[in-house]
């Protein structure tokens, strides 16, 4: 429509000519029907200017149509871009109408700048498959210039209107999705009817990036009513609602995650599992997705595992253990045979501790095998096998065949039944060191649990070297934690000497810790070493109390005690210490 307008205006020529200022003298004016020689020159200029005008106008219209189409593809919406181009066109048209030919060079320059700016911006935002120019070719300096010029933030603002409710950016910090086979999910199908999917994937990337930034380990998308879907993060072990999405948006994101995780998007009634990986903030996270039905529709839970296994590589240090405990454990795990059972509830950091211990063992001189359900971290030079109950590959079955491969050290991911426990203990008696975990609250309970499932006391007596119980306590946010003088009654109740604890700290909450008052976690431990006294107790079917008292008498620091020590050191609060050990 602009070309018509401009063209028509131009062919009339009158305004243009009158407005032009390059008239060299009085003789150049139109004078009735007679045309003077100078006017011939003017006509030629007129023709040249007119053609340029036409070309510019047509190019402008073409560019506007392309931008409208392209912006919808790349940004998921065309509106701000289309409006900007139409408005710019209208402004130039008005300017030329008023000023005449002088405005033409400005109009052309403006047009080119606008097109170049749009292309640069869309290139910086487009999915890899959508790019016109390979990003590398854009060059760091150009990308830097985009950021420096503030165009970037303008883009963010323009796109802000398209972001999701709850402050979820449709693509946040750079988040790359990797499929199960390790290839980059490039949003292969981002055209036509799949634009919705492309946008939902961008939203999922935005949420995953946000979750990584906030150190979340789990992400749940759950329909709470018919019309919205809650997004909850688990940060430092605590679930927090982070976003509430309209149901259609949330459902689109759930479907998008299922596509990336290679799950059946049509199947919404049966539970499904999927895996993919996320690259964000220079780290790689393996993601395990589990979907399932609820009253209000499908939900999906994502578990983010740091594939770099940062903390695991540090061995037993960096897990919050005091030096004496690290030394005791090293003495245990380097034995030629025996068994270390690590216990605690789900999410208490058992796996991290076991991997940390394994990584202290020399993989070159000792043959290490693991049987896990599922494999959480990949370890170098260690043979790892995953349990697959569907294929009848149970812990017990794999363990039997593993023993034939003559390993030195075996990790049995978890002891859940009598059969597995017995084979593992037999292995511990026959020249293997066995690591395993058990779902129990503390060391004494673990021992009675083993007796309860029917394992012979003499087998436990001779096979088990030690039991380690653990929890993760949240660390007070160093920015906002608040010191206070603890009342004597509190200290007496906790069994702390009043004269030795002048100050304790409590949680407050600030933007740094997202209002929780905590930032990060550390482990607290209780190590029961099987000495003669504990072993002797076992045959007489001991109570939990008897076991605990015997161990304490021999120097075991209980979980509660370990947590209180952390509180006295000012790294956690009394309420947190009591919460995790209750
Ligand atoms: Zn804080």
XYZ file of C-alpha atoms and ligand atoms in Angstrom:
583
model
C 0.000 0.000 0.000
C 2.916 2.285 0.588
C 4.282 1.727 -2.893
C 0.987 2.843 -4.339
C 0.979 5.907 -2.174
C 4.549 6.878 -2.832
C 4.329 6.057 -6.503
C 1.194 8.048 -7.020
C 2.527 10.988 -5.110
C 5.680 10.855 -7.077
C 4.229 10.567 -10.540
C 2.274 13.709 -9.741
C 5.642 15.239 -9.245
C 4.384 18.641 -8.213
C 5.005 18.526 -4.510
C 8.321 16.877 -5.010
C 9.453 19.517 -7.434
C 8.212 22.446 -5.433
C 9.769 21.119 -2.334
C 13.128 20.629 -4.038
C 15.659 23.236 -3.150
C 18.359 22.567 -5.660
C 16.867 24.986 -8.176
C 19.892 26.868 -9.489
C 18.196 30.118 -10.473
C 15.063 31.950 -11.395
C 15.024 30.447 -14.874
C 14.384 27.003 -13.659
C 10.777 27.356 -12.812
C 7.946 25.996 -14.825
C 6.432 28.738 -16.849
C 3.244 27.622 -18.367
C 3.684 25.160 -21.192
C 7.098 26.403 -22.216
C 10.033 24.466 -20.922
C 13.408 26.220 -20.627
C 16.770 24.335 -21.106
C 17.526 24.322 -17.378
C 14.235 22.667 -16.809
C 15.387 19.712 -18.904
C 18.140 19.041 -16.367
C 15.578 19.283 -13.650
C 13.367 16.754 -15.368
C 16.323 14.365 -15.608
C 17.027 14.762 -11.928
C 13.385 14.303 -11.338
C 13.484 11.021 -13.237
C 16.574 9.748 -11.429
C 15.184 10.743 -8.018
C 11.860 9.229 -8.915
C 13.352 5.875 -9.861
C 15.380 5.781 -6.670
C 12.260 6.600 -4.767
C 10.324 3.849 -6.418
C 13.063 1.313 -5.814
C 13.307 2.341 -2.149
C 9.559 2.206 -1.685
C 9.199 -1.215 -3.311
C 12.145 -2.563 -1.324
C 10.570 -1.161 1.805
C 7.293 -2.906 1.188
C 9.081 -6.156 0.390
C 11.186 -5.822 3.551
C 8.124 -5.157 5.685
C 6.372 -8.240 4.345
C 9.483 -10.377 4.923
C 9.985 -8.976 8.438
C 6.389 -9.719 9.343
C 6.780 -13.324 8.215
C 10.276 -13.802 9.611
C 9.564 -12.238 13.014
C 6.664 -14.621 13.481
C 9.020 -17.512 12.820
C 11.914 -16.312 14.932
C 10.245 -14.435 17.780
C 6.916 -16.197 17.672
C 5.129 -12.894 16.933
C 5.333 -10.263 14.215
C 3.698 -7.287 15.883
C 6.378 -4.945 17.235
C 8.584 -5.492 14.210
C 5.893 -5.041 11.608
C 4.621 -1.922 13.349
C 8.147 -0.505 13.544
C 8.718 -0.996 9.820
C 5.337 0.431 8.790
C 5.783 3.409 11.130
C 9.284 4.097 9.839
C 7.976 3.941 6.269
C 5.189 6.352 7.075
C 7.596 8.760 8.808
C 9.935 8.783 5.808
C 7.058 9.286 3.438
C 5.866 12.292 5.439
C 9.391 13.713 5.666
C 9.883 13.486 1.914
C 6.498 14.935 1.325
C 7.501 17.957 3.374
C 11.186 18.327 2.467
C 11.399 16.957 -1.037
C 14.390 15.209 -2.603
C 16.851 16.131 0.187
C 15.102 13.557 2.334
C 15.763 10.782 -0.190
C 19.345 9.896 0.882
C 18.212 9.876 4.507
C 15.256 7.653 3.678
C 17.492 5.154 1.880
C 20.110 5.154 4.637
C 17.402 4.786 7.284
C 15.884 1.896 5.385
C 19.184 0.079 5.082
C 20.041 0.626 8.738
C 16.631 -0.657 9.813
C 17.020 -3.811 7.723
C 20.584 -4.410 8.943
C 19.533 -3.849 12.576
C 16.635 -6.277 12.247
C 18.821 -8.924 10.618
C 21.474 -8.622 13.334
C 18.880 -8.884 16.082
C 17.039 -11.828 14.571
C 20.359 -13.588 14.000
C 21.270 -13.235 17.662
C 17.921 -14.694 18.705
C 17.137 -17.259 16.030
C 17.425 -20.994 16.585
C 20.457 -22.500 14.848
C 18.343 -23.854 11.983
C 16.709 -20.457 11.450
C 19.803 -18.359 10.996
C 20.531 -16.501 7.757
C 24.216 -16.015 8.570
C 26.243 -18.514 10.624
C 26.688 -16.884 14.032
C 30.431 -17.325 13.876
C 30.459 -15.189 10.751
C 28.657 -12.439 12.636
C 31.770 -12.045 14.704
C 32.220 -11.278 18.344
C 32.674 -7.592 17.661
C 29.318 -7.296 15.935
C 27.590 -9.231 18.701
C 29.364 -7.062 21.202
C 28.208 -3.973 19.327
C 24.628 -5.191 19.485
C 24.904 -5.539 23.242
C 26.814 -2.290 23.682
C 24.367 -0.314 21.592
C 21.574 -1.342 23.903
C 19.747 -2.964 20.998
C 19.853 -6.147 23.001
C 17.917 -4.739 25.912
C 15.518 -3.104 23.492
C 14.928 -6.516 22.010
C 14.394 -7.967 25.455
C 11.867 -5.235 26.180
C 10.101 -5.714 22.891
C 10.014 -9.430 23.500
C 9.013 -8.920 27.119
C 5.431 -8.637 25.977
C 5.771 -12.142 24.572
C 7.243 -13.698 27.710
C 5.222 -15.989 29.871
C 3.325 -15.019 32.978
C 5.334 -15.321 36.150
C 8.359 -13.654 34.596
C 9.451 -16.643 32.535
C 11.501 -15.403 29.614
C 10.807 -17.362 26.464
C 14.489 -18.008 26.056
C 16.561 -16.735 29.064
C 20.288 -17.375 29.226
C 21.715 -19.539 26.487
C 20.383 -23.021 27.129
C 21.189 -25.822 24.720
C 19.121 -29.000 24.752
C 20.833 -32.263 23.894
C 18.895 -35.337 22.876
C 19.542 -38.769 24.324
C 22.079 -39.550 21.585
C 24.001 -36.383 22.425
C 22.956 -34.399 19.343
C 21.779 -30.824 19.750
C 18.031 -30.378 19.681
C 17.923 -27.662 17.045
C 14.183 -27.222 16.892
C 14.279 -29.020 13.548
C 10.605 -28.522 12.958
C 10.088 -24.868 13.634
C 8.066 -23.839 10.625
C 4.399 -23.723 9.872
C 2.223 -25.630 12.305
C 5.241 -26.402 14.486
C 5.817 -22.786 15.460
C 3.857 -23.456 18.641
C 6.244 -26.257 19.499
C 9.228 -24.044 18.739
C 7.886 -21.406 21.090
C 7.115 -23.954 23.807
C 10.666 -25.285 23.514
C 12.015 -21.767 23.924
C 9.855 -21.396 27.024
C 11.150 -24.715 28.362
C 14.702 -23.512 27.700
C 13.898 -20.304 29.560
C 12.604 -22.210 32.592
C 15.513 -24.682 32.564
C 17.991 -21.798 32.385
C 16.230 -20.087 35.278
C 16.256 -23.332 37.279
C 19.998 -23.811 36.709
C 20.686 -20.214 37.741
C 18.731 -20.810 40.946
C 20.587 -24.099 41.604
C 17.447 -26.213 41.361
C 17.893 -29.994 41.330
C 14.316 -30.860 40.390
C 11.663 -29.153 38.347
C 8.010 -30.120 38.486
C 5.240 -29.032 36.130
C 1.978 -29.919 37.864
C -1.591 -29.020 37.003
C -3.133 -27.838 40.275
C -6.534 -26.867 38.918
C -8.104 -27.108 35.506
C -6.746 -23.724 34.461
C -3.208 -23.407 35.617
C -0.004 -25.372 35.882
C 2.432 -24.782 38.701
C 6.154 -24.863 38.112
C 7.998 -25.855 41.259
C 11.758 -26.049 41.800
C 13.578 -28.070 44.424
C 16.358 -25.835 45.728
C 18.562 -27.081 48.554
C 16.126 -29.937 49.009
C 13.035 -27.768 49.437
C 10.217 -27.511 46.887
C 9.213 -23.956 46.046
C 6.538 -22.749 43.650
C 8.300 -20.511 41.160
C 5.838 -19.859 38.355
C 2.160 -20.356 37.683
C 1.379 -20.821 34.003
C -1.951 -20.770 32.190
C -2.914 -24.395 31.525
C -2.509 -24.196 27.741
C 0.987 -22.714 28.032
C 2.000 -25.261 30.676
C 0.629 -28.162 28.629
C 2.536 -26.937 25.577
C 5.747 -26.853 27.611
C 5.133 -30.350 29.007
C 4.640 -31.631 25.445
C 7.782 -29.819 24.298
C 9.824 -31.432 27.084
C 8.429 -34.824 26.088
C 9.462 -34.220 22.477
C 13.028 -33.411 23.544
C 13.042 -36.391 25.933
C 11.911 -38.670 23.112
C 8.676 -39.605 24.904
C 5.295 -40.339 23.322
C 3.424 -37.026 23.416
C 0.102 -38.652 22.602
C 0.321 -40.912 25.671
C -0.825 -38.818 28.632
C -2.399 -41.440 30.861
C 0.440 -43.844 31.486
C 3.664 -42.904 33.301
C 6.634 -42.466 30.979
C 10.351 -41.869 31.380
C 12.662 -39.911 29.166
C 16.149 -38.485 29.233
C 17.921 -35.559 27.674
C 20.622 -33.116 28.693
C 20.922 -29.383 29.184
C 23.953 -27.188 28.625
C 23.699 -24.000 30.653
C 26.146 -21.679 32.379
C 29.019 -23.710 30.974
C 27.836 -26.873 32.717
C 26.108 -29.982 31.500
C 23.149 -31.472 33.305
C 21.669 -34.865 32.562
C 17.910 -34.610 32.854
C 15.660 -37.501 33.797
C 12.058 -36.783 32.923
C 9.109 -38.683 34.389
C 5.563 -37.923 33.298
C 2.325 -39.222 34.710
C -1.368 -38.494 35.072
C -3.050 -36.420 37.798
C -6.693 -35.432 38.394
C -6.202 -32.307 36.342
C -4.078 -33.669 33.525
C -0.541 -34.646 32.891
C 2.379 -33.673 35.106
C 6.079 -33.999 34.468
C 9.018 -34.061 36.859
C 12.557 -33.319 35.737
C 15.629 -34.219 37.744
C 18.783 -32.303 36.903
C 22.022 -34.157 37.533
C 25.299 -32.310 37.254
C 26.939 -34.485 34.618
C 30.338 -33.049 35.473
C 29.844 -34.549 38.924
C 31.845 -31.610 40.306
C 31.522 -32.565 43.967
C 32.116 -36.264 43.324
C 35.539 -35.645 41.806
C 36.647 -34.024 45.054
C 36.568 -37.398 46.802
C 35.612 -37.321 50.462
C 36.662 -33.713 50.919
C 34.140 -31.007 50.150
C 31.258 -33.066 51.521
C 31.223 -31.235 54.845
C 32.963 -34.004 56.815
C 35.263 -33.074 59.641
C 38.884 -34.176 59.180
C 38.729 -36.982 61.720
C 35.722 -38.488 59.949
C 37.459 -38.322 56.558
C 40.452 -40.123 58.076
C 38.255 -42.840 59.627
C 36.424 -43.404 56.352
C 39.659 -43.586 54.377
C 40.831 -46.245 56.783
C 37.652 -48.217 56.080
C 37.304 -47.920 52.306
C 40.877 -48.893 51.561
C 40.484 -52.273 53.201
C 40.754 -55.332 50.991
C 37.366 -56.615 52.079
C 34.404 -55.507 54.117
C 31.298 -53.448 53.646
C 30.322 -49.792 54.090
C 26.599 -49.111 54.215
C 25.579 -45.479 53.671
C 22.073 -44.759 54.918
C 19.632 -41.881 54.965
C 16.293 -40.890 53.462
C 15.854 -40.039 49.767
C 17.782 -36.910 48.835
C 20.154 -37.064 51.796
C 23.253 -37.183 49.599
C 24.046 -40.917 49.967
C 24.945 -41.358 46.309
C 27.280 -38.362 46.328
C 29.119 -39.747 49.349
C 29.457 -43.210 47.822
C 30.778 -41.790 44.550
C 33.129 -39.520 46.488
C 34.477 -42.551 48.359
C 34.792 -44.583 45.138
C 36.731 -41.780 43.468
C 39.366 -42.042 46.220
C 40.094 -45.630 45.262
C 42.847 -46.132 42.711
C 41.041 -47.303 39.603
C 44.271 -48.411 37.955
C 45.247 -50.941 40.577
C 41.804 -52.037 41.687
C 38.977 -53.341 39.561
C 35.820 -51.386 40.426
C 32.324 -52.314 39.233
C 29.012 -50.688 40.030
C 25.425 -51.893 39.819
C 23.073 -48.963 39.925
C 19.445 -48.027 39.500
C 19.881 -45.804 37.564
C 23.454 -44.722 36.834
C 23.680 -41.188 38.178
C 27.219 -40.185 37.344
C 29.559 -41.603 34.752
C 32.925 -42.422 36.295
C 36.125 -42.902 34.314
C 37.701 -46.374 34.230
C 34.885 -47.932 36.238
C 32.498 -50.512 34.826
C 28.942 -49.405 35.512
C 25.803 -51.481 34.971
C 22.214 -50.320 35.320
C 19.480 -52.401 36.899
C 16.602 -53.092 34.534
C 13.737 -54.745 36.350
C 11.637 -54.918 33.190
C 14.322 -57.094 31.598
C 14.655 -59.069 34.842
C 18.112 -57.623 35.456
C 17.791 -57.136 39.201
C 20.475 -56.104 41.691
C 20.804 -59.722 42.811
C 21.086 -61.147 39.264
C 23.676 -58.621 38.098
C 25.590 -58.989 41.351
C 25.902 -62.752 40.886
C 27.289 -62.389 37.376
C 29.509 -59.468 38.414
C 31.208 -61.585 41.058
C 32.386 -63.931 38.339
C 34.359 -61.035 36.811
C 36.524 -60.894 39.932
C 36.121 -57.253 40.961
C 38.007 -55.760 43.918
C 35.431 -53.142 44.778
C 31.696 -53.376 44.154
C 29.052 -50.694 44.487
C 25.596 -52.171 44.941
C 23.429 -49.088 44.407
C 20.865 -49.996 47.012
C 19.983 -52.914 49.238
C 16.224 -53.382 49.121
C 15.754 -57.068 49.746
C 17.189 -59.997 51.645
C 18.617 -61.712 48.568
C 20.669 -58.702 47.449
C 21.844 -58.015 51.015
C 22.992 -61.593 51.477
C 24.902 -61.835 48.186
C 26.533 -58.467 48.897
C 27.568 -59.589 52.372
C 28.924 -62.886 51.054
C 31.001 -60.861 48.613
C 32.283 -58.700 51.462
C 33.427 -61.858 53.222
C 35.209 -63.250 50.195
C 37.804 -60.639 49.346
C 35.740 -57.774 47.972
C 35.047 -54.357 49.414
C 31.349 -53.569 48.990
C 29.667 -50.175 49.078
C 25.937 -49.975 49.330
C 23.145 -47.677 50.457
C 20.067 -48.359 52.493
C 16.959 -46.316 53.081
C 16.981 -45.873 56.864
C 17.067 -42.955 59.277
C 20.268 -43.617 61.184
C 23.025 -46.143 61.817
C 21.315 -48.092 64.593
C 18.075 -48.356 62.612
C 20.027 -49.705 59.640
C 21.390 -52.545 61.726
C 17.978 -53.499 63.118
C 16.521 -53.215 59.598
C 18.998 -55.795 58.319
C 18.042 -58.108 61.187
C 14.350 -57.453 60.473
C 14.540 -58.510 56.835
C 15.893 -61.808 58.074
C 19.615 -61.647 57.598
C 21.591 -63.813 59.917
C 23.225 -61.826 62.740
C 26.488 -63.697 62.296
C 26.607 -62.708 58.611
C 26.111 -59.009 59.496
C 28.645 -59.349 62.292
C 31.379 -60.594 60.030
C 30.596 -58.764 56.792
C 29.796 -55.169 57.767
C 32.714 -52.851 58.543
C 30.772 -49.659 59.254
C 27.498 -47.857 58.724
C 27.445 -44.166 57.802
C 24.209 -42.204 58.251
C 23.814 -38.783 56.714
C 21.625 -35.769 56.003
C 22.070 -32.529 54.132
C 21.590 -29.320 56.130
C 21.034 -26.029 54.411
C 23.716 -23.394 54.899
C 22.653 -19.969 56.120
C 22.849 -17.285 53.451
C 26.003 -15.345 54.356
C 24.436 -12.118 53.108
C 21.409 -12.008 55.372
C 21.998 -14.375 58.310
C 21.360 -12.710 61.649
C 23.290 -13.221 64.867
C 21.452 -13.563 68.185
C 22.222 -14.413 71.766
C 20.683 -17.818 72.425
C 18.508 -18.052 75.562
C 19.957 -20.356 78.189
C 16.852 -22.516 78.196
C 17.351 -23.309 74.496
C 20.989 -24.288 74.985
C 20.128 -26.443 77.961
C 17.396 -28.214 75.998
C 19.897 -28.963 73.232
C 22.571 -30.043 75.663
C 24.968 -27.266 74.647
C 27.187 -25.613 77.273
C 25.778 -22.047 77.742
C 29.165 -20.479 78.437
C 30.655 -21.847 75.201
C 27.931 -20.729 72.791
C 27.703 -16.937 73.051
C 26.121 -16.439 69.649
C 24.034 -18.381 67.129
C 22.659 -17.367 63.749
C 19.224 -17.537 62.219
C 17.814 -17.326 58.709
C 16.300 -14.077 57.421
C 15.880 -14.049 53.636
C 17.101 -11.650 50.955
C 17.173 -11.473 47.154
C 20.485 -13.379 47.088
C 18.860 -16.461 48.614
C 15.448 -15.936 46.922
C 13.971 -15.165 50.323
C 14.701 -18.568 51.868
C 17.527 -17.450 54.160
C 19.668 -20.379 52.985
C 22.132 -20.896 50.204
C 23.717 -24.279 49.482
C 23.915 -27.390 51.630
C 26.470 -29.452 53.433
C 26.477 -32.955 54.870
C 26.165 -34.054 58.476
C 27.200 -37.574 59.389
C 27.051 -40.321 61.956
C 29.589 -43.127 61.590
C 29.059 -46.417 63.424
C 32.190 -48.530 63.201
C 31.573 -52.212 63.882
C 33.857 -52.799 66.817
C 33.833 -55.815 69.126
C 31.140 -54.338 71.346
C 28.688 -53.715 68.478
C 29.427 -57.139 66.990
C 28.812 -58.831 70.317
C 25.540 -56.962 70.734
C 24.210 -58.243 67.389
C 23.712 -61.847 68.415
C 21.406 -60.863 71.268
C 18.890 -59.079 68.996
C 19.669 -55.557 70.293
C 17.262 -52.619 70.416
C 18.008 -49.407 68.522
C 18.784 -47.697 71.836
C 21.278 -50.349 72.882
C 23.148 -50.080 69.585
C 23.141 -46.289 69.658
C 24.391 -46.094 73.240
C 27.175 -48.569 72.593
C 28.326 -46.634 69.537
C 28.173 -43.282 71.327
C 30.187 -44.669 74.166
C 32.856 -45.538 71.622
C 32.939 -42.021 70.196
C 30.200 -41.900 67.583
C 28.939 -38.357 67.001
C 25.202 -38.569 66.270
C 23.468 -36.814 63.406
C 21.836 -34.334 65.799
C 25.157 -33.606 67.442
C 26.829 -33.074 64.043
C 24.050 -30.708 63.025
C 24.315 -28.741 66.277
C 28.059 -28.410 65.778
C 27.334 -26.829 62.380
C 24.871 -24.460 64.077
C 27.457 -23.482 66.712
C 29.927 -22.814 63.896
C 27.381 -20.356 62.515
C 26.917 -22.088 59.166
C 23.368 -23.269 59.828
C 20.524 -22.466 62.211
C 19.166 -24.412 65.166
C 15.775 -24.763 63.476
C 17.423 -26.242 60.381
C 19.564 -28.594 62.498
C 16.441 -29.845 64.249
C 14.427 -30.076 61.038
C 16.836 -32.421 59.267
C 17.472 -34.665 62.259
C 13.958 -34.928 63.658
Zn 19.989 -14.168 51.962
